[in-house]
Amino acid sequence: MALITCRDAAFAYEGRVVVTGLNFDVQQGNYLCIVGENGSGKTTLMKGLLGLMQPKSGKIETGDGLKSTQIGYLPQQTSAQKDFPASVYEVVISGRLGSRGILPFYSKLDKQIALENMEKLGILPLRKKSFRELSGGQQQRVLLSRALCATEKVLLLDEPVSGLDPIVTAEFYSTIRALSRDTGITIIMISHDIRAAVEYASHILHLQNRQIFFGTTEDYVQSEAGQYFLKGGDHYASDH
């Protein structure tokens, strides 16, 4: 059964339909990239996947016992977040807050999971350092480790390489792909970088205030829409 199923969904903001015609499903182990220009509906759909917005029509359903609160989330970083005065360990283990319930302290399991995720992402030696003193790439690994602490099933990443230089960007994309391949965790990444999406993802969902493609990356590359955008097109005509 699919982890997430979207059927005939449309989302509206302040009464105006932002994105429509959504029909896709996400299976365990998929690496799905949601692509499209700014204003195409990616952020609105992201809120729907996180349970922060309800569809105006249609539905989004979860399977395999998945709850929206069990989706690990890595948002775009703000300047305030980059200057957060906490240690790496404190930032990472805070990802366990949703699992802690009413307990006033982190459990032994919480601490173990935090350390394991830091080791998995190569940041364990940084655990006592201040988050604000890290490089942009290191900060993203810390926040990714934090998101992993919140889930064993699905990670939702919102433009995770924004502001990173090309070398660090490539390293981060490779890290995400390795996570998907080695752990079986499902990745849903929002991006405007179609070429990177094609290089790393297993599936593509392309939005332009409506769904213009959903399927495997291989099929996207061969599709009319994929060829159009990969050649530098910026707006797919509504009559396609």
Short mmCIF file of C-alpha atoms in Angstrom, two decimals, residues 34-159:
data_model
loop_
_atom_site.label_atom_id
_atom_site.label_comp_id
_atom_site.label_asym_id
_atom_site.label_seq_id
_atom_site.Cartn_x
_atom_site.Cartn_y
_atom_site.Cartn_z
CA ILE A 34 8.40 17.98 -6.64
CA VAL A 35 9.58 20.56 -9.15
CA GLY A 36 8.23 23.80 -10.57
CA GLU A 37 8.91 27.51 -10.58
CA ASN A 38 8.13 29.83 -7.67
CA GLY A 39 4.37 30.18 -7.29
CA SER A 40 3.63 26.86 -9.01
CA GLY A 41 2.00 25.32 -5.92
CA LYS A 42 4.92 23.40 -4.40
CA THR A 43 4.78 25.08 -0.98
CA THR A 44 1.00 24.73 -0.80
CA LEU A 45 1.20 21.02 -1.59
CA MET A 46 3.95 20.66 1.03
CA LYS A 47 1.59 22.09 3.66
CA GLY A 48 -1.03 19.61 2.55
CA LEU A 49 1.39 16.69 2.90
CA LEU A 50 2.28 17.87 6.41
CA GLY A 51 -1.39 18.08 7.36
CA LEU A 52 -1.22 21.88 7.77
CA MET A 53 -3.78 22.48 5.00
CA GLN A 54 -6.80 20.50 3.86
CA PRO A 55 -7.61 20.09 0.16
CA LYS A 56 -10.38 22.31 -1.22
CA SER A 57 -11.47 19.24 -3.17
CA GLY A 58 -10.24 15.67 -3.55
CA LYS A 59 -8.17 14.01 -0.83
CA ILE A 60 -4.76 13.08 0.48
CA GLU A 61 -4.58 9.75 2.30
CA THR A 62 -1.75 8.02 4.15
CA GLY A 63 -1.16 4.29 4.38
CA ASP A 64 0.98 1.79 6.27
CA GLY A 65 0.08 3.49 9.55
CA LEU A 66 1.78 6.75 8.53
CA LYS A 67 0.57 9.91 10.28
CA SER A 68 1.37 13.43 9.07
CA THR A 69 3.13 14.01 12.41
CA GLN A 70 5.53 11.18 11.52
CA ILE A 71 6.92 12.95 8.47
CA GLY A 72 10.40 14.30 9.16
CA TYR A 73 10.58 17.85 7.85
CA LEU A 74 13.57 19.95 6.80
CA PRO A 75 12.31 23.48 6.02
CA GLN A 76 14.17 26.21 4.21
CA GLN A 77 16.60 27.88 6.57
CA THR A 78 16.06 31.44 7.73
CA SER A 79 18.77 33.81 8.95
CA ALA A 80 17.53 33.37 12.52
CA GLN A 81 17.84 29.58 12.28
CA LYS A 82 21.39 29.82 10.96
CA ASP A 83 22.33 31.84 14.05
CA PHE A 84 20.58 29.53 16.52
CA PRO A 85 22.56 29.46 19.83
CA ALA A 86 22.53 25.75 20.64
CA SER A 87 24.92 22.82 20.35
CA VAL A 88 24.72 20.39 17.45
CA TYR A 89 23.55 17.65 19.82
CA GLU A 90 20.77 19.86 21.23
CA VAL A 91 19.51 20.71 17.75
CA VAL A 92 19.56 17.09 16.58
CA ILE A 93 17.87 15.54 19.62
CA SER A 94 15.11 18.16 19.48
CA GLY A 95 13.83 16.13 16.54
CA ARG A 96 12.63 13.60 19.14
CA LEU A 97 10.23 16.07 20.79
CA GLY A 98 7.24 14.71 18.89
CA SER A 99 7.97 11.18 20.10
CA ARG A 100 8.54 12.14 23.73
CA GLY A 101 4.88 12.66 24.60
CA ILE A 102 4.42 14.00 28.14
CA LEU A 103 7.80 12.78 29.38
CA PRO A 104 9.82 15.73 30.76
CA PHE A 105 13.20 14.33 29.68
CA TYR A 106 14.68 12.61 26.65
CA SER A 107 14.84 8.85 27.07
CA LYS A 108 17.87 6.62 26.60
CA LEU A 109 16.36 5.59 23.23
CA ASP A 110 15.99 9.24 22.16
CA LYS A 111 19.66 9.87 22.91
CA GLN A 112 20.73 6.71 21.10
CA ILE A 113 18.73 7.62 17.99
CA ALA A 114 20.21 11.13 17.97
CA LEU A 115 23.77 9.81 18.19
CA GLU A 116 23.11 7.19 15.49
CA ASN A 117 21.74 9.79 13.09
CA MET A 118 24.68 12.12 13.71
CA GLU A 119 27.06 9.26 12.99
CA LYS A 120 25.09 8.33 9.87
CA LEU A 121 25.56 11.84 8.51
CA GLY A 122 29.18 12.23 9.58
CA ILE A 123 28.61 14.99 12.15
CA LEU A 124 29.18 13.07 15.38
CA PRO A 125 32.56 14.79 15.96
CA LEU A 126 30.70 18.13 15.82
CA ARG A 127 28.15 17.25 18.51
CA LYS A 128 29.52 19.72 21.12
CA LYS A 129 30.05 22.59 18.69
CA SER A 130 27.71 25.55 18.47
CA PHE A 131 25.30 25.29 15.55
CA ARG A 132 25.90 28.94 14.62
CA GLU A 133 29.64 28.29 14.14
CA LEU A 134 29.14 25.63 11.44
CA SER A 135 29.37 26.06 7.68
CA GLY A 136 26.17 26.07 5.63
CA GLY A 137 26.72 22.49 4.50
CA GLN A 138 27.37 21.30 8.06
CA GLN A 139 24.25 23.07 9.29
CA GLN A 140 22.14 21.30 6.68
CA ARG A 141 23.53 17.93 7.76
CA VAL A 142 22.64 18.78 11.36
CA LEU A 143 19.09 19.73 10.38
CA LEU A 144 18.79 16.61 8.23
CA SER A 145 19.90 14.53 11.21
CA ARG A 146 17.26 16.30 13.31
CA ALA A 147 14.58 15.49 10.73
CA LEU A 148 15.67 11.84 10.73
CA CYS A 149 15.13 11.75 14.49
CA ALA A 150 11.45 12.46 13.88
CA THR A 151 10.76 9.62 11.46
CA GLU A 152 11.70 6.18 10.21
CA LYS A 153 9.48 6.41 7.13
CA VAL A 154 9.27 9.74 5.27
CA LEU A 155 11.47 12.83 4.95
CA LEU A 156 10.10 16.02 3.39
CA LEU A 157 12.81 18.47 2.33
CA ASP A 158 11.98 22.01 1.21
CA GLU A 159 14.64 23.45 -1.11
#
